[in-house]
mmCIF file of C-alpha atoms in Angstrom:
data_model
loop_
_atom_site.group_PDB
_atom_site.id
_atom_site.type_symbol
_atom_site.label_atom_id
_atom_site.label_comp_id
_atom_site.label_asym_id
_atom_site.label_seq_id
_atom_site.Cartn_x
_atom_site.Cartn_y
_atom_site.Cartn_z
ATOM 1 C CA MET A 986 48.228 92.428 183.471
ATOM 2 C CA ARG A 987 46.490 93.905 180.634
ATOM 3 C CA THR A 988 46.345 94.336 177.523
ATOM 4 C CA ILE A 989 46.623 97.801 175.442
ATOM 5 C CA ARG A 990 43.459 98.668 174.191
ATOM 6 C CA PRO A 991 43.706 100.290 170.729
ATOM 7 C CA ALA A 992 41.190 102.527 171.707
ATOM 8 C CA TRP A 993 42.707 104.022 174.312
ATOM 9 C CA LEU A 994 45.731 104.992 171.907
ATOM 10 C CA VAL A 995 43.597 107.126 169.788
ATOM 11 C CA VAL A 996 41.344 108.915 172.835
ATOM 12 C CA ALA A 997 44.974 109.481 174.314
ATOM 13 C CA THR A 998 45.950 111.474 170.538
ATOM 14 C CA ILE A 999 43.186 113.046 170.259
ATOM 15 C CA VAL A 1000 42.500 114.598 173.714
ATOM 16 C CA LEU A 1001 45.775 115.588 173.072
ATOM 17 C CA ALA A 1002 45.541 117.015 170.342
ATOM 18 C CA VAL A 1003 42.670 118.635 170.955
ATOM 19 C CA ALA A 1004 45.298 120.301 173.709
ATOM 20 C CA GLY A 1005 48.484 120.348 171.904
ATOM 21 C CA TRP A 1006 45.674 122.992 169.513
ATOM 22 C CA THR A 1007 44.436 124.757 172.588
ATOM 23 C CA THR A 1008 47.841 125.772 173.672
ATOM 24 C CA THR A 1009 49.165 126.944 170.470
ATOM 25 C CA GLU A 1010 45.753 128.999 169.561
ATOM 26 C CA LEU A 1011 47.041 130.475 173.390
ATOM 27 C CA THR A 1012 50.497 130.682 173.166
ATOM 28 C CA SER A 1013 50.039 132.643 169.635
ATOM 29 C CA ARG A 1014 47.554 134.930 170.762
ATOM 30 C CA ALA A 1015 50.548 135.715 173.234
ATOM 31 C CA SER A 1016 52.947 136.262 170.461
ATOM 32 C CA LEU A 1017 55.297 133.021 171.703
ATOM 33 C CA ALA A 1018 57.264 130.717 170.717
ATOM 34 C CA LEU A 1019 55.294 126.976 169.417
ATOM 35 C CA PRO A 1020 54.777 124.691 171.920
ATOM 36 C CA VAL A 1021 56.963 121.603 170.201
ATOM 37 C CA LEU A 1022 60.447 119.577 171.546
ATOM 38 C CA PRO A 1023 63.644 120.491 170.290
ATOM 39 C CA LEU A 1024 64.491 118.002 167.432
ATOM 40 C CA SER A 1025 66.990 116.509 170.340
ATOM 41 C CA SER A 1026 64.156 114.499 172.102
ATOM 42 C CA LEU A 1027 63.946 112.492 168.937
ATOM 43 C CA ALA A 1028 67.709 110.579 169.927
ATOM 44 C CA THR A 1029 66.098 110.088 173.266
ATOM 45 C CA MET A 1030 62.906 108.245 172.027
ATOM 46 C CA GLY A 1031 64.661 106.472 169.451
ATOM 47 C CA LEU A 1032 66.653 105.382 172.346
ATOM 48 C CA ILE A 1033 63.657 104.382 174.943
ATOM 49 C CA ALA A 1034 62.146 102.514 171.454
ATOM 50 C CA VAL A 1035 65.218 100.345 170.948
ATOM 51 C CA VAL A 1036 65.312 99.370 174.379
ATOM 52 C CA CYS A 1037 62.351 98.152 174.793
ATOM 53 C CA LEU A 1038 62.553 96.834 171.544
ATOM 54 C CA VAL A 1039 65.748 95.221 172.962
ATOM 55 C CA LEU A 1040 64.294 93.610 176.358
ATOM 56 C CA GLY A 1041 61.137 92.853 173.545
ATOM 57 C CA LEU A 1042 62.737 90.323 171.455
ATOM 58 C CA LYS A 1043 64.831 88.947 174.572
ATOM 59 C CA VAL A 1044 61.350 87.846 176.216
ATOM 60 C CA ARG A 1045 60.318 86.848 172.414
ATOM 61 C CA ARG A 1046 63.138 84.368 171.906
ATOM 62 C CA TRP A 1047 62.832 82.973 175.260
ATOM 63 C CA ARG A 1048 59.242 82.316 174.319
ATOM 64 C CA ASP A 1049 59.561 81.431 171.323
ATOM 65 C CA GLY A 1050 62.313 78.046 173.078
ATOM 66 C CA HIS A 1051 65.280 79.877 172.869
ATOM 67 C CA ARG A 1052 65.349 79.266 176.871
ATOM 68 C CA ASP A 1053 69.318 78.478 176.992
ATOM 69 C CA ARG A 1054 69.040 81.174 179.654
ATOM 70 C CA VAL A 1055 66.505 81.581 182.917
ATOM 71 C CA LEU A 1056 64.262 84.617 181.983
ATOM 72 C CA ASP A 1057 63.728 86.479 184.910
ATOM 73 C CA PRO A 1058 59.944 86.399 185.258
ATOM 74 C CA LEU A 1059 60.843 89.881 186.362
ATOM 75 C CA VAL A 1060 62.220 91.368 183.698
ATOM 76 C CA ALA A 1061 59.740 90.487 181.421
ATOM 77 C CA ALA A 1062 56.788 92.569 183.524
ATOM 78 C CA ARG A 1063 59.089 95.407 183.175
ATOM 79 C CA THR A 1064 59.233 94.478 179.893
ATOM 80 C CA LEU A 1065 55.487 94.338 179.745
ATOM 81 C CA VAL A 1066 55.281 97.961 181.297
ATOM 82 C CA LEU A 1067 57.809 99.636 179.056
ATOM 83 C CA ALA A 1068 56.471 98.287 175.799
ATOM 84 C CA GLN A 1069 52.801 99.763 177.619
ATOM 85 C CA ALA A 1070 53.927 103.362 179.061
ATOM 86 C CA CYS A 1071 55.911 103.430 175.253
ATOM 87 C CA ALA A 1072 53.118 102.716 173.156
ATOM 88 C CA TYR A 1073 51.317 105.531 175.952
ATOM 89 C CA ALA A 1074 53.927 108.229 175.753
ATOM 90 C CA GLY A 1075 53.742 108.117 171.556
ATOM 91 C CA ALA A 1076 50.567 108.022 171.552
ATOM 92 C CA VAL A 1077 50.586 111.397 173.919
ATOM 93 C CA LEU A 1078 53.194 112.982 171.442
ATOM 94 C CA LEU A 1079 51.493 111.824 168.786
ATOM 95 C CA GLY A 1080 48.535 114.139 169.741
ATOM 96 C CA TRP A 1081 50.817 116.919 170.780
ATOM 97 C CA HIS A 1082 52.048 117.371 167.642
ATOM 98 C CA LEU A 1083 48.847 116.988 165.659
ATOM 99 C CA GLY A 1084 47.199 119.245 167.185
ATOM 100 C CA ILE A 1085 49.668 121.729 166.333
ATOM 101 C CA LEU A 1086 50.395 121.179 162.431
ATOM 102 C CA VAL A 1087 46.120 121.553 162.441
ATOM 103 C CA ASP A 1088 46.630 124.686 164.107
ATOM 104 C CA GLN A 1089 49.710 125.645 161.940
ATOM 105 C CA LEU A 1090 48.706 124.723 158.399
ATOM 106 C CA PRO A 1091 46.114 127.091 157.778
ATOM 107 C CA THR A 1092 50.183 129.687 158.050
ATOM 108 C CA ILE A 1093 51.837 127.240 155.834
ATOM 109 C CA PRO A 1094 51.823 129.449 152.840
ATOM 110 C CA LEU A 1095 52.206 132.005 154.862
ATOM 111 C CA ARG A 1096 55.390 130.852 156.101
ATOM 112 C CA GLY A 1097 59.728 131.408 154.586
ATOM 113 C CA ASP A 1098 60.538 128.696 156.401
ATOM 114 C CA LEU A 1099 58.998 125.467 156.913
ATOM 115 C CA GLY A 1100 61.619 124.286 159.891
ATOM 116 C CA PRO A 1101 59.244 124.450 162.567
ATOM 117 C CA ILE A 1102 56.850 122.622 160.549
ATOM 118 C CA TRP A 1103 59.424 120.174 160.136
ATOM 119 C CA ASP A 1104 59.607 119.013 163.709
ATOM 120 C CA ILE A 1105 56.456 118.997 164.193
ATOM 121 C CA VAL A 1106 55.950 116.030 161.646
ATOM 122 C CA ALA A 1107 58.888 114.583 162.943
ATOM 123 C CA MET A 1108 57.751 114.617 166.370
ATOM 124 C CA ALA A 1109 54.711 113.398 165.177
ATOM 125 C CA GLY A 1110 56.560 109.949 163.304
ATOM 126 C CA GLY A 1111 58.254 109.530 166.285
ATOM 127 C CA GLY A 1112 55.181 109.727 168.434
ATOM 128 C CA ILE A 1113 53.917 106.494 165.756
ATOM 129 C CA VAL A 1114 57.186 105.063 165.979
ATOM 130 C CA MET A 1115 57.020 104.372 169.842
ATOM 131 C CA MET A 1116 53.513 103.899 170.034
ATOM 132 C CA VAL A 1117 53.988 100.831 166.964
ATOM 133 C CA VAL A 1118 57.194 100.052 168.891
ATOM 134 C CA GLY A 1119 54.750 99.801 171.836
ATOM 135 C CA LEU A 1120 52.645 98.114 170.727
ATOM 136 C CA VAL A 1121 54.705 95.059 168.891
ATOM 137 C CA VAL A 1122 56.601 94.240 171.687
ATOM 138 C CA GLU A 1123 53.809 94.364 173.394
ATOM 139 C CA ARG A 1124 52.275 91.148 172.064
ATOM 140 C CA PHE A 1125 56.251 89.929 172.012
ATOM 141 C CA CYS A 1126 56.167 89.476 175.619
ATOM 142 C CA LYS A 1127 52.171 87.692 174.875
ATOM 143 C CA LEU A 1128 52.840 83.699 176.159
ATOM 144 C CA PRO A 1129 50.444 81.588 173.391
ATOM 145 C CA PRO A 1130 47.544 79.105 174.847
ATOM 146 C CA ASP A 1131 49.241 76.284 176.833
ATOM 147 C CA ASP A 1132 46.658 73.594 175.375
ATOM 148 C CA SER A 1133 48.809 71.065 176.503
ATOM 149 C CA ASP A 1134 47.021 70.833 180.230
ATOM 150 C CA SER A 1135 43.503 70.313 178.828
ATOM 151 C CA THR A 1136 42.589 67.846 181.376
ATOM 152 C CA SER A 1137 42.876 69.391 184.253
ATOM 153 C CA VAL A 1138 39.984 70.609 186.210
ATOM 154 C CA PRO A 1139 39.161 74.139 187.871
ATOM 155 C CA ARG A 1140 39.907 73.835 191.260
ATOM 156 C CA GLU A 1141 36.746 74.611 193.533
ATOM 157 C CA LYS A 1142 36.424 77.330 196.552
ATOM 158 C CA PRO A 1143 37.126 75.374 199.795
ATOM 159 C CA GLU A 1144 33.698 75.120 201.989
ATOM 160 C CA GLY A 1145 33.227 78.331 204.091
ATOM 161 C CA HIS A 1146 36.558 79.925 202.694
ATOM 162 C CA GLY A 1147 36.405 82.972 202.862
ATOM 163 C CA GLU A 1148 32.539 83.333 204.118
ATOM 164 C CA GLU A 1149 30.062 85.155 206.373
ATOM 165 C CA GLU A 1150 27.144 83.745 207.435
ATOM 166 C CA PHE A 1151 24.305 85.533 208.997
ATOM 167 C CA ALA A 1152 21.552 85.595 211.675
#
């Protein structure tokens, strides 16, 4: 499985920032509420990050030599997938709320209540936490290079296997 490319996280953040900004422009023109997730979403984001971190710590503990129990490879693979999903979800949430924040920055001096601005900042912070946890747990799931088998010779492909001859 490939590791996350930080450039893709940046691209996702930028694309969603543009989408968040555009959506906020359209909703404010229609006199609708800001498209911000409620603060209760932070609990869900935190739960996902904690579960991902706990599973990642189990994989790291096994990887570092504390092998009192057998680690199911499927659990390790699912932990890696969860870590990558957590990082991408964090990038999406960060980008969306940064786009909304950029749109709302000119209105801060005019606002009497800064509650929605703090909600936006909190959700963007939650996105950052999810990205960091995802990237860290992905590192936990990476096996160190195995140098003990340096004398082995790579296997060659059997002749005629999978090759077709054309006349």
